[in-house]
Structures are given as C-alpha cells and as structure tokens.
Short mmCIF file of C-alpha atoms and ligand atoms in Angstrom, two decimals:
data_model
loop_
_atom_site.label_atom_id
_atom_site.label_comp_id
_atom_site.label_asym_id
_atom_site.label_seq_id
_atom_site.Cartn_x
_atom_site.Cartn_y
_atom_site.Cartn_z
CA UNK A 1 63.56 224.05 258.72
CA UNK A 2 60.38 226.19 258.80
CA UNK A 3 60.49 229.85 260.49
CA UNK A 4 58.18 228.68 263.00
CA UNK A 5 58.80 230.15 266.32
CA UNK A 6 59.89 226.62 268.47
CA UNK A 7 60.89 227.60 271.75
CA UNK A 8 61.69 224.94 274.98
CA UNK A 9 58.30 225.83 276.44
CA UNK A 10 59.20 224.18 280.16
CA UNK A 11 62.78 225.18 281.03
CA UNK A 12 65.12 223.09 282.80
CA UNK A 13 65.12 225.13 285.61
CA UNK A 14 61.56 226.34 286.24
CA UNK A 15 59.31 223.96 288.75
CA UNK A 16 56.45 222.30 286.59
CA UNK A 17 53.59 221.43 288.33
CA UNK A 18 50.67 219.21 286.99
CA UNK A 19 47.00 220.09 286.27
CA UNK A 20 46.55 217.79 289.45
CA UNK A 21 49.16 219.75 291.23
CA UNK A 22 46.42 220.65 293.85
CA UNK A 23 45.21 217.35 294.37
CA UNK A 24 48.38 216.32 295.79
CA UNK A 25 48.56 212.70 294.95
CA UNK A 26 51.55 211.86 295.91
CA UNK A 27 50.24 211.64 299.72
CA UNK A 28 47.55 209.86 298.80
CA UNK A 29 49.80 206.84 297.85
CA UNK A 30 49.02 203.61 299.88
CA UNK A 31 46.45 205.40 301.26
CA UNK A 32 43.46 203.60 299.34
CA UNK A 33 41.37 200.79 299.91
CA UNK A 34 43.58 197.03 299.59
CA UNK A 35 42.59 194.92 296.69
CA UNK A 36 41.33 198.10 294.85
CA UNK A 37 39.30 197.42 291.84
CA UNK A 38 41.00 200.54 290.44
CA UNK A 39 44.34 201.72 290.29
CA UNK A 40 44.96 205.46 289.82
CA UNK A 41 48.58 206.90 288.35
CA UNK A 42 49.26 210.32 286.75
CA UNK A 43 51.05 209.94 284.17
CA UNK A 44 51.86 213.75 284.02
CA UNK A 45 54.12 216.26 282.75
CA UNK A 46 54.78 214.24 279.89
CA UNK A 47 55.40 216.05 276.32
CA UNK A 48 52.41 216.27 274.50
CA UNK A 49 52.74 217.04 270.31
CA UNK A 50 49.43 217.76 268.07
CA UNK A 51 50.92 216.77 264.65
CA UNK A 52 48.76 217.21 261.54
CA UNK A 53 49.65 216.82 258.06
CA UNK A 54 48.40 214.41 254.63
CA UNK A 55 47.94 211.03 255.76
CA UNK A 56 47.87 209.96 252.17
CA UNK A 57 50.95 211.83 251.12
CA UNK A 58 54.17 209.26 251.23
CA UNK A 59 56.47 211.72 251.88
CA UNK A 60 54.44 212.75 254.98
CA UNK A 61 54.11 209.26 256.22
CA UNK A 62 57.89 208.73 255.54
CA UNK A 63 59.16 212.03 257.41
CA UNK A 64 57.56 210.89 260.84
CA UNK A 65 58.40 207.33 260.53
CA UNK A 66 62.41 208.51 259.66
CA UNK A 67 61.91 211.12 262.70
CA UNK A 68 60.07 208.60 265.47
CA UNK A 69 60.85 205.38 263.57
CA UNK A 70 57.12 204.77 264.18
CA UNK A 71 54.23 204.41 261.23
CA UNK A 72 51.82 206.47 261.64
CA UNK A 73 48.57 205.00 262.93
CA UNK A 74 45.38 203.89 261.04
CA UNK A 75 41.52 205.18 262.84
CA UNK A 76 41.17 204.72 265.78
CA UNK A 77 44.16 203.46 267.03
CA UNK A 78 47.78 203.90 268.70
CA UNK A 79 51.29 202.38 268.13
CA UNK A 80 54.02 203.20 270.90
CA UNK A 81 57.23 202.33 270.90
CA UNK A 82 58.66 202.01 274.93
CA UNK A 83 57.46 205.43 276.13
CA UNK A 84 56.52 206.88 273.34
CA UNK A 85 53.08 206.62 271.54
CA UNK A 86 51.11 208.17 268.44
CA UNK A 87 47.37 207.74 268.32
CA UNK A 88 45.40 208.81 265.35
CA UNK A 89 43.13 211.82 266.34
CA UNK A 90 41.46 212.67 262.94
CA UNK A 91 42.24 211.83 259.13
CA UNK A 92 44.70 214.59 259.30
CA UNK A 93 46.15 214.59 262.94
CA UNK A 94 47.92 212.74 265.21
CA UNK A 95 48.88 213.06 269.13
CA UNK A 96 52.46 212.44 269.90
CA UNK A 97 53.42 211.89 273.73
CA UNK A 98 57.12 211.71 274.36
CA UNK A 99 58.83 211.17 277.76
CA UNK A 100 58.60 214.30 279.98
CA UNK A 101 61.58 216.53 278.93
CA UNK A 102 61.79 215.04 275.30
CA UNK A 103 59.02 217.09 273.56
CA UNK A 104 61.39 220.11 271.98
CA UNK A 105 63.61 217.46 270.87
CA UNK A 106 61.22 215.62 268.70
CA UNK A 107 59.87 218.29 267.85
CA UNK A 108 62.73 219.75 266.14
CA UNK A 109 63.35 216.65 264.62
CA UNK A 110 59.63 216.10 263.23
CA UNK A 111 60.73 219.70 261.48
CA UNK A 112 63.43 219.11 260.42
CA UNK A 113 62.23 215.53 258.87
CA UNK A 114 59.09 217.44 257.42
CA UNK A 115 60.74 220.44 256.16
CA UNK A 116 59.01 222.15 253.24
CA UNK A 117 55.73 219.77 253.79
CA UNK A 118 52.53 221.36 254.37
CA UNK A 119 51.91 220.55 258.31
CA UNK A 120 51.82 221.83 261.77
CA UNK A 121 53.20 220.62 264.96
CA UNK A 122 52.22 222.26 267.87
CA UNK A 123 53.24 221.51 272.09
CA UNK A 124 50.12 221.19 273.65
CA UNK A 125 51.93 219.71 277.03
CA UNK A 126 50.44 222.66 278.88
CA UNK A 127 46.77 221.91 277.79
CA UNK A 128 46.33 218.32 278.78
CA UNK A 129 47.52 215.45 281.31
CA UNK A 130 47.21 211.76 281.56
CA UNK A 131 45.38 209.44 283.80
CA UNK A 132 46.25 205.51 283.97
CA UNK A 133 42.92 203.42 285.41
CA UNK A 134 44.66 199.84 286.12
CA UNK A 135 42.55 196.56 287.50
CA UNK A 136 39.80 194.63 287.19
CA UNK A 137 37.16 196.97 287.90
CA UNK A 138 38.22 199.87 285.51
CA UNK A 139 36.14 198.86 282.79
CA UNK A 140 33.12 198.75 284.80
CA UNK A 141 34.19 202.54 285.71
CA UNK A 142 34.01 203.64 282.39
CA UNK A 143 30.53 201.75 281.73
CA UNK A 144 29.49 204.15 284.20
CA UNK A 145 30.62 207.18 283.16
CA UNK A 146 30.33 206.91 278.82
CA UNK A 147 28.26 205.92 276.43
CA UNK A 148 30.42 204.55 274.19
CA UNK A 149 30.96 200.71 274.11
CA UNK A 150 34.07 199.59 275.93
CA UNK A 151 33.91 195.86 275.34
CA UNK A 152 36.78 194.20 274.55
CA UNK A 153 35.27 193.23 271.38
CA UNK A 154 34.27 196.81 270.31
CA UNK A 155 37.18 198.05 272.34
CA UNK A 156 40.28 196.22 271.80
CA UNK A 157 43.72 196.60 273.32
CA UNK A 158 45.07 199.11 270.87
CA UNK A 159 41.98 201.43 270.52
CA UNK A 160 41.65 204.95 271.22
CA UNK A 161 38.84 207.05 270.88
CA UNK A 162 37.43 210.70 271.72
CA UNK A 163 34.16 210.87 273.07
CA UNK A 164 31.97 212.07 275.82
CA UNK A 165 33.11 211.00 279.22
CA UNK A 166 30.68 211.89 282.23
CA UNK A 167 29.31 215.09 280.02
CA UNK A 168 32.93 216.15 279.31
CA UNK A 169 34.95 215.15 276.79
CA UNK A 170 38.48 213.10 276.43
CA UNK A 171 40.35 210.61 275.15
CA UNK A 172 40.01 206.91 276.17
CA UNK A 173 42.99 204.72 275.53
CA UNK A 174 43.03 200.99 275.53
CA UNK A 175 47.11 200.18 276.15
CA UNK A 176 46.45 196.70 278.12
CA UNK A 177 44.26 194.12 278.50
CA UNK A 178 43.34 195.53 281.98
CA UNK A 179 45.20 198.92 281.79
CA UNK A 180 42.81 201.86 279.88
CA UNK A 181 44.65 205.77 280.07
CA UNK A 182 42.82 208.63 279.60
CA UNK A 183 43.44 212.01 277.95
CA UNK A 184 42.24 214.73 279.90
CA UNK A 185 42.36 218.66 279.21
CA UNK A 186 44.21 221.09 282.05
CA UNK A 187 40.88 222.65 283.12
CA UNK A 188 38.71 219.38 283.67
CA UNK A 189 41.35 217.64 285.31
CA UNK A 190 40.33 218.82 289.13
CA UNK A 191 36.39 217.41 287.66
CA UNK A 192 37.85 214.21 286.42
CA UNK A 193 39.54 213.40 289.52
CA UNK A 194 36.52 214.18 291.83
CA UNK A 195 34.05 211.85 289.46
CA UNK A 196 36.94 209.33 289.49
CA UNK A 197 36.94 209.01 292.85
CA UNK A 198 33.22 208.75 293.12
CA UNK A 199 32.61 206.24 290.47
CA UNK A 200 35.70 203.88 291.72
CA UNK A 201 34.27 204.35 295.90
CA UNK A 202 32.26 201.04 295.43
CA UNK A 203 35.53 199.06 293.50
CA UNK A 204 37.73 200.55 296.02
CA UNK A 205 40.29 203.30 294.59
CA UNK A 206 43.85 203.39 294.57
CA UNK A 207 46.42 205.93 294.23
CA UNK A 208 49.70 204.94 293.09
CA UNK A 209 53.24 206.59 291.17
CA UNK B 1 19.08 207.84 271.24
CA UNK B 2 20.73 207.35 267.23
CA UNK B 3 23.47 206.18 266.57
CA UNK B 4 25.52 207.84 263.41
CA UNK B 5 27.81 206.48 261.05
CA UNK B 6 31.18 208.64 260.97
CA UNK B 7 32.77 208.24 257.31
CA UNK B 8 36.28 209.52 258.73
CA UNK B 9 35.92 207.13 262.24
CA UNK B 10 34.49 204.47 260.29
CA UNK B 11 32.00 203.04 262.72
CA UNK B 12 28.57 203.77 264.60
CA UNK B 13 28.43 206.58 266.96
CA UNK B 14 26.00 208.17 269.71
CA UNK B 15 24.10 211.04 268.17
CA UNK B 16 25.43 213.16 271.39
CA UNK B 17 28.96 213.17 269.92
CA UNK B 18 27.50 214.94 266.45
CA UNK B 19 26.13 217.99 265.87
CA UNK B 20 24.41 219.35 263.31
CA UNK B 21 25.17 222.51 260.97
CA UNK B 22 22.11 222.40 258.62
CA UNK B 23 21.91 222.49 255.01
CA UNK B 24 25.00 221.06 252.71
CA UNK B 25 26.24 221.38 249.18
CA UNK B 26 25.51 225.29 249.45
CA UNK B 27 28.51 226.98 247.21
CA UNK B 28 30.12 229.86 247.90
CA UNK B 29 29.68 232.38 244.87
CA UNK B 30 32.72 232.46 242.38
CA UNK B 31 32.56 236.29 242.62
CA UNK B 32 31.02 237.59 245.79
CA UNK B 33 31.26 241.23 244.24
CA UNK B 34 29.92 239.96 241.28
CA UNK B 35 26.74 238.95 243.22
CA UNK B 36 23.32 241.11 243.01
CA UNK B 37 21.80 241.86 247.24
CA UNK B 38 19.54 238.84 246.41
CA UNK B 39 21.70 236.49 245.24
CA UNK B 40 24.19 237.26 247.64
CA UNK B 41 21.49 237.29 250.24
CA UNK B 42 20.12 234.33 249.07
CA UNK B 43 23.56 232.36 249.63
CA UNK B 44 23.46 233.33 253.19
CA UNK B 45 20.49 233.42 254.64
CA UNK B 46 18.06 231.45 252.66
CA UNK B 47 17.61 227.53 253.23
CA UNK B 48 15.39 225.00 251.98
CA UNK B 49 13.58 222.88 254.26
CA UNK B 50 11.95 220.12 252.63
CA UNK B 51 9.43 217.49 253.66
CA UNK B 52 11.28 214.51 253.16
CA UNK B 53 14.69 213.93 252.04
CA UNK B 54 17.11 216.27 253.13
CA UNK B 55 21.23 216.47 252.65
CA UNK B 56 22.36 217.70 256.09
CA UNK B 57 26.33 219.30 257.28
CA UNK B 58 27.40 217.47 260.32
CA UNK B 59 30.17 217.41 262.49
CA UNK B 60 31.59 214.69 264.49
CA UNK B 61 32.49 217.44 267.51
CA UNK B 62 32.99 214.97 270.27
CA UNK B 63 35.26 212.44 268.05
CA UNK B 64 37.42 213.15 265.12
CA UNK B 65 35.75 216.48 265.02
CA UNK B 66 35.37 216.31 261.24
CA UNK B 67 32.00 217.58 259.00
CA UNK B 68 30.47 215.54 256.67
CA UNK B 69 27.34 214.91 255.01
CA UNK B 70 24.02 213.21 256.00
CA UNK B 71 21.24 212.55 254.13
CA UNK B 72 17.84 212.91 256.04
CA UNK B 73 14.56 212.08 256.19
CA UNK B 74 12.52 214.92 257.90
CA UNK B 75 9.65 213.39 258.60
CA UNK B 76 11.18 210.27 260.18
CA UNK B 77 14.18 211.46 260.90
CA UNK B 78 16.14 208.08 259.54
CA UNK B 79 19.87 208.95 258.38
CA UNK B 80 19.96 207.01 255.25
CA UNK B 81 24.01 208.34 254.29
CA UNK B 82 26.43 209.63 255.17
CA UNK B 83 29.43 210.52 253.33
CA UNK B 84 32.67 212.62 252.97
CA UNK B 85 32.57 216.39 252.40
CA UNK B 86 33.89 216.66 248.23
CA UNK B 87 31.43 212.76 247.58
CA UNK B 88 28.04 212.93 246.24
CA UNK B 89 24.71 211.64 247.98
CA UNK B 90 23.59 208.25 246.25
CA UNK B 91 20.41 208.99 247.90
CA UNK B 92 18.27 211.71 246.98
CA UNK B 93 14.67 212.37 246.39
CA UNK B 94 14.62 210.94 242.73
CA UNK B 95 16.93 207.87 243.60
CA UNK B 96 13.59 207.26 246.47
CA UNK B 97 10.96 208.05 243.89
CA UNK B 98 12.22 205.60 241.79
CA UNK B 99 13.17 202.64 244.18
CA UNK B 100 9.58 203.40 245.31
CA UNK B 101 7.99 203.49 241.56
CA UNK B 102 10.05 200.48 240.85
CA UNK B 103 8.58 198.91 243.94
CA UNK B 104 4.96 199.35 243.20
CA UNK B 105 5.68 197.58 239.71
CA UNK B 106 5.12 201.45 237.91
CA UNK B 107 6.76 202.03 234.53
CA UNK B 108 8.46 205.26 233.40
ZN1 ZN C 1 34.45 210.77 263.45
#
C-alpha cells in the first residue's frame, strides 16, 4: 500500500448533489414531448477513477484485471462489466466508473493490487457527471453538435472517444446500438444541458430516471 | 478543414482537436550550467523555419491529449507523418530530394 493520502471523499452522511443539481430534473420527468426522439437520464453521482499506469507492463495489466476482474481496454474503446466500465482515455490512462458509493472501495483495492507499481489513481467524481441520450433520434443530435463521425461504421457500439462537442469538450460513449452516454465536466454541465435541450426541441426531448 | 493522423488514437482526426507546439527534436542540453549565454540561448529561443519540409510538436489536446510528431510541408501545408515522440521521421528533406531526383531519372 502506497502513502498516498485516500480519504472517502463523499461521506455517508453528507447530502451530494449533482452538477445538474440546479436543473432539477427530477420534475421534469414525464414532462416531455411523447414519442421523444431523445431520451435524457443523469446518470450522476456515480464514482468516477482516473487510473494511469504502463499499458505494456504485465504486471500492470494483471493488477487491475485481479482488482476489477476486467482487462483493460485497447484505443478507443470500453469494456463494463454490469455497472461498472473502463474506457481507455490515452496510452497510459484509463477512466474507471463504479456504482455511486463504490469508488473508495475500488480504489483501495486498485492500491492495494498495484502496490509498489509506478501509477496514479485519482477520484475525479467531483469533476465530472454523466448524461445517457437514448432513441432514435440521438445520433442525429450529435451530428449536430460534433464534428467527429458518429456512424455506426466509424462509431461502433463499444467506442468511446474525446473530442469537441458544440465548442466544448467531452467524452462520447457508444454503450448500445441506440443508447450513446456522454462524459461531461462539473462546470459545463448547466451548458450541456441548455444545448441539449435545444438541439433535441425538433426530435422531441425527454427526461427520464 | 485537415484531418490528422493520431499515432496514439490510431485513426484520422479534425485538425480542431490538435494543436500545434512548433519545432521538434530540439534537446535539452546535457549540462545546462555547462552551456555558454548563446548556446543556452540558442536552445530556447532560436527556431528554424524552413521553406519546405518541416518536423513539427503536436498535441492531440481535444483527444488522447498526447504530443507527437508531424512532419510538414510549409509551403503546402500537407502533413506527410506523423509519428510517436522517441521514433524518427522517415521523411525528411533528403528522403524528398531523392524520391524527387529518382523521379526525374537523375543519377547520384
Ligand atoms: Zn490521439
């Protein structure tokens, strides 16, 4: 075990709220258009790990797959296992997101699996939240708002990638055939919502939980 | 609008996820103390800037956010390469004199 400071940074007892807090959401459910061409969920205040380490090392690869039971992923991609998933973020590091509540937990584990290795795993739950688009229209969403290509056949089920999203930046995540999430830091999330909601008006938007 | 080869992403991306940090292959000095005012201030601040081929630092900053090298023609602006930081270019102003020589049937 390192001497790395690893604290529970969300107690049990303290009242989380989400980057979308404001936005109240919850009251918005039903609320949308019927037979939406987009369906809106937070997935928030779920555990979000930045992992980096030696890809090409085997006792790296071998200490997260004994401590997640998960390999990790090749570019460009994500594996998950129920709620959990790993994505590949760069040759070197990888985003974990665990089950809201689970982060210190695997993230002592990670250490302890990794002990002695030359890595860093750091909770950036705080920084970022996650959006789930859902429907038929979603893809037709993103058209709109990047640049990069988001055909099925550039953009398989199984893909993630970082890149410019409406002249931000973020994550896009392809987990199902008709189901994209995306990865969204704290302080845009108030900008993403609003240019959600414009982009979806002509689909018709819903909110669900 | 380009599009860019990442060597770490593996596939073609738009030139608005890269940017550029100019000249590459500039090494540090074993022994900064060591160093004379004008070689030191040579390392720093001076740069070539070339008509013609040109090995570039980039970054992917929007993706993988990784640097690595391009190699760049100035007057056209074509990326020919690119390539991981530590690799060498395999294109470089002799390797286009030649293929050019060798074109126009010209013997060394
Ligand atoms: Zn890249």
């Amino acid at each position: 075990m390192s001497n790395v400071n690893v604290y529970k940074q969300r107690p049990d007892a303290a009242q989380a709220e989400s980057p979308l807090f404001h936005a109240s959401l919850h009251e918005l459910v039903g609320k949308g258009s019927r037979n939406a061409g987009v369906n809106l969920r937070e997935k928030k205040l779920l555990g979000h790990l930045t992992l980096r380490g030696d890809a090409s090392d085997p006792t790296f690869a071998s200490g997260v797959h004994s401590a997640l039971g998960m390999e990790l992923p090749v570019a460009l991609t994500l594996t998950s296992s129920g709620d959990t998933s790993l994505q590949w973020m760069s040759p070197d590091e990888w985003l974990l997101i665990v089950p809201s509540g689970e982060e210190f937990a695997v993230e002592q584990k990670l250490r302890e699996a990794l002990a002695g290795q030359h890595i860093s795993i750091v909770n950036v739950s705080g920084g970022q939240t996650l959006l789930e688009l859902s429907g038929s229209k979603v893809r037709e969403v993103l058209m709109k708002s990047t640049s990069y290509d988001v055909h099925p056949s550039n953009f398989p089920v199984g893909k993630a990638v970082a890149t410019h999203f409406a002249k931000a930046q973020l994550v896009i995540r392809h987990t199902g055939e008709h189901t994209w999430e995306l990865v969204i830091r704290r302080s845009f999330s108030d900008y993403f919502w609003l240019w959600l909601q414009d982009a979806s008006a002509e689909f018709g938007l819903n909110i669900s939980q | 609008m380009l599009n860019i080869y990442c060597p770490h992403c593996s596939e073609m991306r738009s030139e608005e996820e890269f940017h550029a940090h100019g000249q590459a292959h500039i090494a540090r000095p074993e022994d900064p103390g060591a160093c004379s005012d004008a070689e030191w201030g040579d390392y720093i601040f001076f740069r070539d800037n070339p008509r013609g081929i040109h090995h570039e630092l980039w970054v992917h900053s929007a993706g993988c956010r990784k640097f690595f090298n391009a190699t760049r023609h100035t007057v056209t602006y074509e990326i020919l390469e690119t390539y991981k930081i530590g690799e060498k270019p395999s294109v470089t102003e002799a390797s286009v004199a030649a293929a050019k020589a060798s074109a126009e049937g010209v013997t060394a």
